[in-house]
């Protein structure tokens, strides 16, 4: 083989090696390798997988809407950076558990104050705790959940035409059945039209979870009953949120006289 050919092949080999080195630097050099469990945990902390809530009056509920879980997680992460001394003693309205993909678990309690992972993050109500409470209560809007809560209420009173009375056991069973069959209403134009079409004064159902806690807001729920729809409000929702469901919750006219 001629010397010129050998030199040419040698030069091409060098150029090929340089090309491979350049490719490694420009492409593979951009890859970042997680070098330990801490970095892996840090990336997975942003992936919540399950949120379980426990309300002292209304029971346990799992938040299944992934978007809502992420919103609540964002609020909790903002509060996680706050250290606010020692929370005053008091009864928690909500307790809960938030689980992440990497196995990390956060726990929290929320009442007049709030603790997160055992640390006090709010000694008194704030804009953030009010928002969290409202979002937590949003998880308790499903008809089946409302029916269960209604069945567990120790006192149910109906207010109509300036008078009030307790519902009978038969009436309560009927309302429970109707609650479970109701349909949530999210179209507020439809809600407005139904309210405009309603005749007469609405009736009010006041649900008290525990008989011995008459003046505790977290223990009370009001249901305003119209002809073809009804609204529900948890009295401890500081934002005063009301949600509507379609259905005839109480009998009307001749049906009510039976």
PDB file of C-alpha atoms in Angstrom:
ATOM      1  CA  UNK A   1       0.000   0.000   0.000  1.00  0.00           C
ATOM      2  CA  UNK A   2       1.320   3.381  -0.947  1.00  0.00           C
ATOM      3  CA  UNK A   3       2.459   5.763   1.767  1.00  0.00           C
ATOM      4  CA  UNK A   4       0.016   8.395   0.511  1.00  0.00           C
ATOM      5  CA  UNK A   5      -2.900   5.977   0.890  1.00  0.00           C
ATOM      6  CA  UNK A   6      -1.864   5.077   4.431  1.00  0.00           C
ATOM      7  CA  UNK A   7      -1.572   8.752   5.325  1.00  0.00           C
ATOM      8  CA  UNK A   8      -5.013   9.414   3.843  1.00  0.00           C
ATOM      9  CA  UNK A   9      -6.634   6.590   5.843  1.00  0.00           C
ATOM     10  CA  UNK A  10      -4.880   7.752   9.018  1.00  0.00           C
ATOM     11  CA  UNK A  11      -6.179  11.292   8.490  1.00  0.00           C
ATOM     12  CA  UNK A  12      -9.725  10.035   7.891  1.00  0.00           C
ATOM     13  CA  UNK A  13      -9.536   7.993  11.106  1.00  0.00           C
ATOM     14  CA  UNK A  14      -8.549  11.073  13.073  1.00  0.00           C
ATOM     15  CA  UNK A  15     -11.405  13.093  11.541  1.00  0.00           C
ATOM     16  CA  UNK A  16     -13.887  10.286  12.341  1.00  0.00           C
ATOM     17  CA  UNK A  17     -12.727  10.180  15.967  1.00  0.00           C
ATOM     18  CA  UNK A  18     -13.031  13.954  16.264  1.00  0.00           C
ATOM     19  CA  UNK A  19     -16.540  13.762  14.794  1.00  0.00           C
ATOM     20  CA  UNK A  20     -17.603  11.204  17.407  1.00  0.00           C
ATOM     21  CA  UNK A  21     -16.156  13.361  20.180  1.00  0.00           C
ATOM     22  CA  UNK A  22     -18.021  16.422  18.916  1.00  0.00           C
ATOM     23  CA  UNK A  23     -21.272  14.437  18.701  1.00  0.00           C
ATOM     24  CA  UNK A  24     -20.860  13.270  22.287  1.00  0.00           C
ATOM     25  CA  UNK A  25     -20.300  16.812  23.525  1.00  0.00           C
ATOM     26  CA  UNK A  26     -23.200  18.398  21.628  1.00  0.00           C
ATOM     27  CA  UNK A  27     -25.847  15.696  22.052  1.00  0.00           C
ATOM     28  CA  UNK A  28     -25.039  13.368  24.914  1.00  0.00           C
ATOM     29  CA  UNK A  29     -23.501  16.191  26.904  1.00  0.00           C
ATOM     30  CA  UNK A  30     -26.960  17.729  27.230  1.00  0.00           C
ATOM     31  CA  UNK A  31     -28.318  14.779  29.184  1.00  0.00           C
ATOM     32  CA  UNK A  32     -28.451  15.262  32.959  1.00  0.00           C
ATOM     33  CA  UNK A  33     -28.252  12.203  35.164  1.00  0.00           C
ATOM     34  CA  UNK A  34     -29.939  12.228  38.569  1.00  0.00           C
ATOM     35  CA  UNK A  35     -27.077  11.392  40.883  1.00  0.00           C
ATOM     36  CA  UNK A  36     -29.005  10.431  43.988  1.00  0.00           C
ATOM     37  CA  UNK A  37     -32.379   9.869  45.661  1.00  0.00           C
ATOM     38  CA  UNK A  38     -32.611  13.500  46.805  1.00  0.00           C
ATOM     39  CA  UNK A  39     -32.816  14.774  43.240  1.00  0.00           C
ATOM     40  CA  UNK A  40     -35.279  12.039  42.328  1.00  0.00           C
ATOM     41  CA  UNK A  41     -37.467  12.974  45.275  1.00  0.00           C
ATOM     42  CA  UNK A  42     -37.277  16.648  44.364  1.00  0.00           C
ATOM     43  CA  UNK A  43     -38.590  15.948  40.877  1.00  0.00           C
ATOM     44  CA  UNK A  44     -41.352  13.623  42.075  1.00  0.00           C
ATOM     45  CA  UNK A  45     -42.597  15.995  44.792  1.00  0.00           C
ATOM     46  CA  UNK A  46     -44.470  17.889  42.087  1.00  0.00           C
ATOM     47  CA  UNK A  47     -46.551  14.813  41.223  1.00  0.00           C
ATOM     48  CA  UNK A  48     -49.330  14.356  43.791  1.00  0.00           C
ATOM     49  CA  UNK A  49     -51.221  11.097  43.388  1.00  0.00           C
ATOM     50  CA  UNK A  50     -53.884  11.054  46.106  1.00  0.00           C
ATOM     51  CA  UNK A  51     -55.606  13.525  48.416  1.00  0.00           C
ATOM     52  CA  UNK A  52     -57.777  12.246  51.250  1.00  0.00           C
ATOM     53  CA  UNK A  53     -59.826  14.662  53.358  1.00  0.00           C
ATOM     54  CA  UNK A  54     -61.590  14.085  56.659  1.00  0.00           C
ATOM     55  CA  UNK A  55     -64.150  16.626  57.859  1.00  0.00           C
ATOM     56  CA  UNK A  56     -65.111  16.238  61.499  1.00  0.00           C
ATOM     57  CA  UNK A  57     -68.814  16.565  60.673  1.00  0.00           C
ATOM     58  CA  UNK A  58     -69.133  15.449  57.054  1.00  0.00           C
ATOM     59  CA  UNK A  59     -66.799  12.465  56.965  1.00  0.00           C
ATOM     60  CA  UNK A  60     -64.034  11.280  54.646  1.00  0.00           C
ATOM     61  CA  UNK A  61     -63.711  12.077  50.964  1.00  0.00           C
ATOM     62  CA  UNK A  62     -61.072  11.428  48.307  1.00  0.00           C
ATOM     63  CA  UNK A  63     -60.419  14.188  45.774  1.00  0.00           C
ATOM     64  CA  UNK A  64     -60.296  12.458  42.388  1.00  0.00           C
ATOM     65  CA  UNK A  65     -60.048  15.462  40.065  1.00  0.00           C
ATOM     66  CA  UNK A  66     -56.356  15.615  39.126  1.00  0.00           C
ATOM     67  CA  UNK A  67     -56.491  19.316  38.281  1.00  0.00           C
ATOM     68  CA  UNK A  68     -58.065  20.144  41.639  1.00  0.00           C
ATOM     69  CA  UNK A  69     -55.495  18.016  43.489  1.00  0.00           C
ATOM     70  CA  UNK A  70     -52.721  19.946  41.736  1.00  0.00           C
ATOM     71  CA  UNK A  71     -54.288  23.297  42.682  1.00  0.00           C
ATOM     72  CA  UNK A  72     -54.542  22.277  46.321  1.00  0.00           C
ATOM     73  CA  UNK A  73     -50.972  20.948  46.232  1.00  0.00           C
ATOM     74  CA  UNK A  74     -49.754  24.306  44.912  1.00  0.00           C
ATOM     75  CA  UNK A  75     -51.455  26.109  47.809  1.00  0.00           C
ATOM     76  CA  UNK A  76     -49.994  23.678  50.336  1.00  0.00           C
ATOM     77  CA  UNK A  77     -46.500  24.090  48.866  1.00  0.00           C
ATOM     78  CA  UNK A  78     -46.783  27.853  49.239  1.00  0.00           C
ATOM     79  CA  UNK A  79     -47.715  27.441  52.895  1.00  0.00           C
ATOM     80  CA  UNK A  80     -45.046  24.787  53.495  1.00  0.00           C
ATOM     81  CA  UNK A  81     -42.348  27.470  53.425  1.00  0.00           C
ATOM     82  CA  UNK A  82     -43.996  29.406  56.276  1.00  0.00           C
ATOM     83  CA  UNK A  83     -43.098  28.863  59.926  1.00  0.00           C
ATOM     84  CA  UNK A  84     -45.511  30.586  62.263  1.00  0.00           C
ATOM     85  CA  UNK A  85     -44.559  29.694  65.817  1.00  0.00           C
ATOM     86  CA  UNK A  86     -46.970  27.506  67.745  1.00  0.00           C
ATOM     87  CA  UNK A  87     -50.582  27.048  66.723  1.00  0.00           C
ATOM     88  CA  UNK A  88     -53.163  27.633  69.473  1.00  0.00           C
ATOM     89  CA  UNK A  89     -55.019  24.605  70.774  1.00  0.00           C
ATOM     90  CA  UNK A  90     -58.337  24.013  69.066  1.00  0.00           C
ATOM     91  CA  UNK A  91     -60.488  21.533  67.192  1.00  0.00           C
ATOM     92  CA  UNK A  92     -59.517  20.910  63.578  1.00  0.00           C
ATOM     93  CA  UNK A  93     -62.348  21.035  61.064  1.00  0.00           C
ATOM     94  CA  UNK A  94     -60.316  19.264  58.391  1.00  0.00           C
ATOM     95  CA  UNK A  95     -57.485  16.770  58.576  1.00  0.00           C
ATOM     96  CA  UNK A  96     -55.959  15.234  55.498  1.00  0.00           C
ATOM     97  CA  UNK A  97     -53.223  13.289  53.764  1.00  0.00           C
ATOM     98  CA  UNK A  98     -51.525  14.140  50.469  1.00  0.00           C
ATOM     99  CA  UNK A  99     -49.451  11.413  48.813  1.00  0.00           C
ATOM    100  CA  UNK A 100     -46.829  11.847  46.091  1.00  0.00           C
ATOM    101  CA  UNK A 101     -45.520   9.526  43.396  1.00  0.00           C
ATOM    102  CA  UNK A 102     -42.218   8.919  45.198  1.00  0.00           C
ATOM    103  CA  UNK A 103     -43.964   7.755  48.381  1.00  0.00           C
ATOM    104  CA  UNK A 104     -43.690  11.067  50.233  1.00  0.00           C
ATOM    105  CA  UNK A 105     -46.697  11.836  52.444  1.00  0.00           C
ATOM    106  CA  UNK A 106     -47.823  15.208  53.756  1.00  0.00           C
ATOM    107  CA  UNK A 107     -50.323  15.532  56.587  1.00  0.00           C
ATOM    108  CA  UNK A 108     -52.249  18.622  57.604  1.00  0.00           C
ATOM    109  CA  UNK A 109     -55.006  19.896  59.868  1.00  0.00           C
ATOM    110  CA  UNK A 110     -57.107  23.004  59.338  1.00  0.00           C
ATOM    111  CA  UNK A 111     -59.411  24.812  61.724  1.00  0.00           C
ATOM    112  CA  UNK A 112     -58.986  28.339  63.025  1.00  0.00           C
ATOM    113  CA  UNK A 113     -55.252  27.642  62.629  1.00  0.00           C
ATOM    114  CA  UNK A 114     -53.365  25.268  60.348  1.00  0.00           C
ATOM    115  CA  UNK A 115     -50.532  22.784  60.720  1.00  0.00           C
ATOM    116  CA  UNK A 116     -48.677  21.118  57.849  1.00  0.00           C
ATOM    117  CA  UNK A 117     -46.380  18.156  58.479  1.00  0.00           C
ATOM    118  CA  UNK A 118     -46.508  18.928  62.193  1.00  0.00           C
ATOM    119  CA  UNK A 119     -45.492  22.592  61.816  1.00  0.00           C
ATOM    120  CA  UNK A 120     -47.730  25.588  62.417  1.00  0.00           C
ATOM    121  CA  UNK A 121     -48.140  27.494  59.139  1.00  0.00           C
ATOM    122  CA  UNK A 122     -51.069  29.732  60.156  1.00  0.00           C
ATOM    123  CA  UNK A 123     -51.971  30.794  63.685  1.00  0.00           C
ATOM    124  CA  UNK A 124     -55.241  32.384  62.578  1.00  0.00           C
ATOM    125  CA  UNK A 125     -57.498  32.427  59.492  1.00  0.00           C
ATOM    126  CA  UNK A 126     -55.904  33.937  56.391  1.00  0.00           C
ATOM    127  CA  UNK A 127     -56.667  34.326  52.708  1.00  0.00           C
ATOM    128  CA  UNK A 128     -54.809  31.093  51.999  1.00  0.00           C
ATOM    129  CA  UNK A 129     -56.559  29.041  54.685  1.00  0.00           C
ATOM    130  CA  UNK A 130     -59.939  30.418  53.596  1.00  0.00           C
ATOM    131  CA  UNK A 131     -59.195  29.399  50.009  1.00  0.00           C
ATOM    132  CA  UNK A 132     -58.059  25.946  51.107  1.00  0.00           C
ATOM    133  CA  UNK A 133     -61.183  25.391  53.203  1.00  0.00           C
ATOM    134  CA  UNK A 134     -63.409  26.378  50.281  1.00  0.00           C
ATOM    135  CA  UNK A 135     -61.550  23.994  47.959  1.00  0.00           C
ATOM    136  CA  UNK A 136     -61.753  21.189  50.508  1.00  0.00           C
ATOM    137  CA  UNK A 137     -65.512  21.698  50.846  1.00  0.00           C
ATOM    138  CA  UNK A 138     -65.843  21.526  47.051  1.00  0.00           C
ATOM    139  CA  UNK A 139     -65.053  17.827  47.367  1.00  0.00           C
ATOM    140  CA  UNK A 140     -68.294  17.336  49.317  1.00  0.00           C
ATOM    141  CA  UNK A 141     -70.697  18.402  46.570  1.00  0.00           C
ATOM    142  CA  UNK A 142     -71.513  15.035  45.029  1.00  0.00           C
ATOM    143  CA  UNK A 143     -75.127  13.818  45.421  1.00  0.00           C
ATOM    144  CA  UNK A 144     -74.115  10.485  46.993  1.00  0.00           C
ATOM    145  CA  UNK A 145     -71.950  12.307  49.528  1.00  0.00           C
ATOM    146  CA  UNK A 146     -74.770  14.720  50.371  1.00  0.00           C
ATOM    147  CA  UNK A 147     -77.203  11.832  50.817  1.00  0.00           C
ATOM    148  CA  UNK A 148     -74.844  10.125  53.255  1.00  0.00           C
ATOM    149  CA  UNK A 149     -74.307  13.341  55.208  1.00  0.00           C
ATOM    150  CA  UNK A 150     -78.051  13.922  55.363  1.00  0.00           C
ATOM    151  CA  UNK A 151     -78.598  10.424  56.746  1.00  0.00           C
ATOM    152  CA  UNK A 152     -75.987  11.022  59.465  1.00  0.00           C
ATOM    153  CA  UNK A 153     -77.397  14.388  60.572  1.00  0.00           C
ATOM    154  CA  UNK A 154     -78.738  14.210  64.125  1.00  0.00           C
ATOM    155  CA  UNK A 155     -81.158  17.127  63.669  1.00  0.00           C
ATOM    156  CA  UNK A 156     -83.001  18.090  60.467  1.00  0.00           C
ATOM    157  CA  UNK A 157     -85.439  21.005  60.585  1.00  0.00           C
ATOM    158  CA  UNK A 158     -87.610  22.359  57.781  1.00  0.00           C
ATOM    159  CA  UNK A 159     -88.583  26.050  57.705  1.00  0.00           C
ATOM    160  CA  UNK A 160     -91.595  27.029  55.588  1.00  0.00           C
ATOM    161  CA  UNK A 161     -94.136  29.871  55.664  1.00  0.00           C
ATOM    162  CA  UNK A 162     -92.772  31.250  58.916  1.00  0.00           C
ATOM    163  CA  UNK A 163     -93.019  27.929  60.733  1.00  0.00           C
ATOM    164  CA  UNK A 164     -90.524  25.186  61.531  1.00  0.00           C
ATOM    165  CA  UNK A 165     -90.646  21.519  62.458  1.00  0.00           C
ATOM    166  CA  UNK A 166     -88.435  18.456  62.489  1.00  0.00           C
ATOM    167  CA  UNK A 167     -88.693  16.027  59.606  1.00  0.00           C
ATOM    168  CA  UNK A 168     -90.193  12.643  60.343  1.00  0.00           C
ATOM    169  CA  UNK A 169     -88.163   9.480  59.799  1.00  0.00           C
ATOM    170  CA  UNK A 170     -90.196   8.739  56.666  1.00  0.00           C
ATOM    171  CA  UNK A 171     -89.606  12.236  55.288  1.00  0.00           C
ATOM    172  CA  UNK A 172     -85.895  11.998  55.971  1.00  0.00           C
ATOM    173  CA  UNK A 173     -85.633   8.715  54.104  1.00  0.00           C
ATOM    174  CA  UNK A 174     -87.477  10.266  51.163  1.00  0.00           C
ATOM    175  CA  UNK A 175     -85.168  13.316  51.090  1.00  0.00           C
ATOM    176  CA  UNK A 176     -82.113  11.059  51.268  1.00  0.00           C
ATOM    177  CA  UNK A 177     -83.352   9.136  48.218  1.00  0.00           C
ATOM    178  CA  UNK A 178     -84.027  12.339  46.287  1.00  0.00           C
ATOM    179  CA  UNK A 179     -80.593  13.744  47.188  1.00  0.00           C
ATOM    180  CA  UNK A 180     -78.849  10.688  45.782  1.00  0.00           C
ATOM    181  CA  UNK A 181     -80.796  11.064  42.516  1.00  0.00           C
ATOM    182  CA  UNK A 182     -80.113  14.798  42.070  1.00  0.00           C
ATOM    183  CA  UNK A 183     -77.906  16.175  39.294  1.00  0.00           C
ATOM    184  CA  UNK A 184     -75.247  18.869  39.872  1.00  0.00           C
ATOM    185  CA  UNK A 185     -75.863  22.094  37.926  1.00  0.00           C
ATOM    186  CA  UNK A 186     -72.829  23.935  36.553  1.00  0.00           C
ATOM    187  CA  UNK A 187     -74.561  26.095  33.920  1.00  0.00           C
ATOM    188  CA  UNK A 188     -75.442  29.266  35.814  1.00  0.00           C
ATOM    189  CA  UNK A 189     -77.683  30.484  33.014  1.00  0.00           C
ATOM    190  CA  UNK A 190     -79.764  27.347  33.520  1.00  0.00           C
ATOM    191  CA  UNK A 191     -79.750  27.967  37.279  1.00  0.00           C
ATOM    192  CA  UNK A 192     -80.954  31.538  36.768  1.00  0.00           C
ATOM    193  CA  UNK A 193     -83.779  30.453  34.490  1.00  0.00           C
ATOM    194  CA  UNK A 194     -84.911  27.797  36.971  1.00  0.00           C
ATOM    195  CA  UNK A 195     -84.872  30.299  39.836  1.00  0.00           C
ATOM    196  CA  UNK A 196     -86.868  32.818  37.784  1.00  0.00           C
ATOM    197  CA  UNK A 197     -89.461  30.149  37.027  1.00  0.00           C
ATOM    198  CA  UNK A 198     -89.842  29.160  40.683  1.00  0.00           C
ATOM    199  CA  UNK A 199     -93.064  30.207  42.376  1.00  0.00           C
ATOM    200  CA  UNK A 200     -93.700  30.875  46.037  1.00  0.00           C
ATOM    201  CA  UNK A 201     -91.225  31.121  48.859  1.00  0.00           C
ATOM    202  CA  UNK A 202     -88.459  28.523  49.042  1.00  0.00           C
ATOM    203  CA  UNK A 203     -88.313  26.129  51.958  1.00  0.00           C
ATOM    204  CA  UNK A 204     -85.179  25.742  54.047  1.00  0.00           C
ATOM    205  CA  UNK A 205     -83.736  22.512  55.381  1.00  0.00           C
ATOM    206  CA  UNK A 206     -81.278  23.025  58.221  1.00  0.00           C
ATOM    207  CA  UNK A 207     -79.030  20.039  58.837  1.00  0.00           C
ATOM    208  CA  UNK A 208     -77.176  19.807  62.135  1.00  0.00           C
ATOM    209  CA  UNK A 209     -74.622  17.003  62.268  1.00  0.00           C
ATOM    210  CA  UNK A 210     -74.250  16.881  66.059  1.00  0.00           C
ATOM    211  CA  UNK A 211     -77.159  17.706  68.344  1.00  0.00           C
ATOM    212  CA  UNK A 212     -74.946  19.091  71.118  1.00  0.00           C
ATOM    213  CA  UNK A 213     -73.113  21.585  68.861  1.00  0.00           C
ATOM    214  CA  UNK A 214     -75.843  24.056  67.982  1.00  0.00           C
ATOM    215  CA  UNK A 215     -73.640  27.111  67.451  1.00  0.00           C
ATOM    216  CA  UNK A 216     -70.734  25.473  65.627  1.00  0.00           C
ATOM    217  CA  UNK A 217     -70.635  26.524  61.969  1.00  0.00           C
ATOM    218  CA  UNK A 218     -68.687  23.445  60.894  1.00  0.00           C
ATOM    219  CA  UNK A 219     -71.628  21.399  62.156  1.00  0.00           C
ATOM    220  CA  UNK A 220     -74.296  23.074  60.000  1.00  0.00           C
ATOM    221  CA  UNK A 221     -75.545  22.838  56.424  1.00  0.00           C
ATOM    222  CA  UNK A 222     -78.409  24.788  54.847  1.00  0.00           C
ATOM    223  CA  UNK A 223     -80.377  23.493  51.870  1.00  0.00           C
ATOM    224  CA  UNK A 224     -82.681  25.963  50.133  1.00  0.00           C
ATOM    225  CA  UNK A 225     -85.422  24.070  48.319  1.00  0.00           C
ATOM    226  CA  UNK A 226     -87.143  25.407  45.190  1.00  0.00           C
ATOM    227  CA  UNK A 227     -89.601  23.600  42.934  1.00  0.00           C
ATOM    228  CA  UNK A 228     -87.173  21.981  40.492  1.00  0.00           C
ATOM    229  CA  UNK A 229     -83.791  22.618  42.070  1.00  0.00           C
ATOM    230  CA  UNK A 230     -82.120  23.243  45.406  1.00  0.00           C
ATOM    231  CA  UNK A 231     -78.972  24.917  46.682  1.00  0.00           C
ATOM    232  CA  UNK A 232     -76.557  23.704  49.346  1.00  0.00           C
ATOM    233  CA  UNK A 233     -74.296  25.784  51.549  1.00  0.00           C
ATOM    234  CA  UNK A 234     -71.862  24.619  54.210  1.00  0.00           C
ATOM    235  CA  UNK A 235     -72.066  27.249  56.912  1.00  0.00           C
ATOM    236  CA  UNK A 236     -68.322  27.121  57.667  1.00  0.00           C
ATOM    237  CA  UNK A 237     -67.424  28.132  54.103  1.00  0.00           C
ATOM    238  CA  UNK A 238     -66.026  31.614  54.724  1.00  0.00           C
ATOM    239  CA  UNK A 239     -66.431  32.448  51.028  1.00  0.00           C
ATOM    240  CA  UNK A 240     -70.165  31.783  51.242  1.00  0.00           C
ATOM    241  CA  UNK A 241     -70.100  29.453  48.230  1.00  0.00           C
ATOM    242  CA  UNK A 242     -73.419  27.947  47.192  1.00  0.00           C
ATOM    243  CA  UNK A 243     -73.848  25.105  44.728  1.00  0.00           C
ATOM    244  CA  UNK A 244     -76.985  23.984  42.934  1.00  0.00           C
ATOM    245  CA  UNK A 245     -78.468  20.611  42.077  1.00  0.00           C
ATOM    246  CA  UNK A 246     -81.399  19.737  39.850  1.00  0.00           C
ATOM    247  CA  UNK A 247     -84.229  17.776  41.399  1.00  0.00           C
ATOM    248  CA  UNK A 248     -87.389  18.059  43.462  1.00  0.00           C
ATOM    249  CA  UNK A 249     -86.076  17.575  46.977  1.00  0.00           C
ATOM    250  CA  UNK A 250     -89.355  18.063  48.870  1.00  0.00           C
ATOM    251  CA  UNK A 251     -92.858  17.137  47.724  1.00  0.00           C
ATOM    252  CA  UNK A 252     -95.107  19.975  46.571  1.00  0.00           C
ATOM    253  CA  UNK A 253     -98.860  20.561  46.397  1.00  0.00           C
ATOM    254  CA  UNK A 254    -101.037  17.494  46.859  1.00  0.00           C
ATOM    255  CA  UNK A 255     -97.982  15.281  47.156  1.00  0.00           C
ATOM    256  CA  UNK A 256     -96.915  17.238  50.256  1.00  0.00           C
ATOM    257  CA  UNK A 257    -100.327  16.719  51.875  1.00  0.00           C
ATOM    258  CA  UNK A 258    -100.237  12.937  51.688  1.00  0.00           C
TER     259      UNK A 258
END
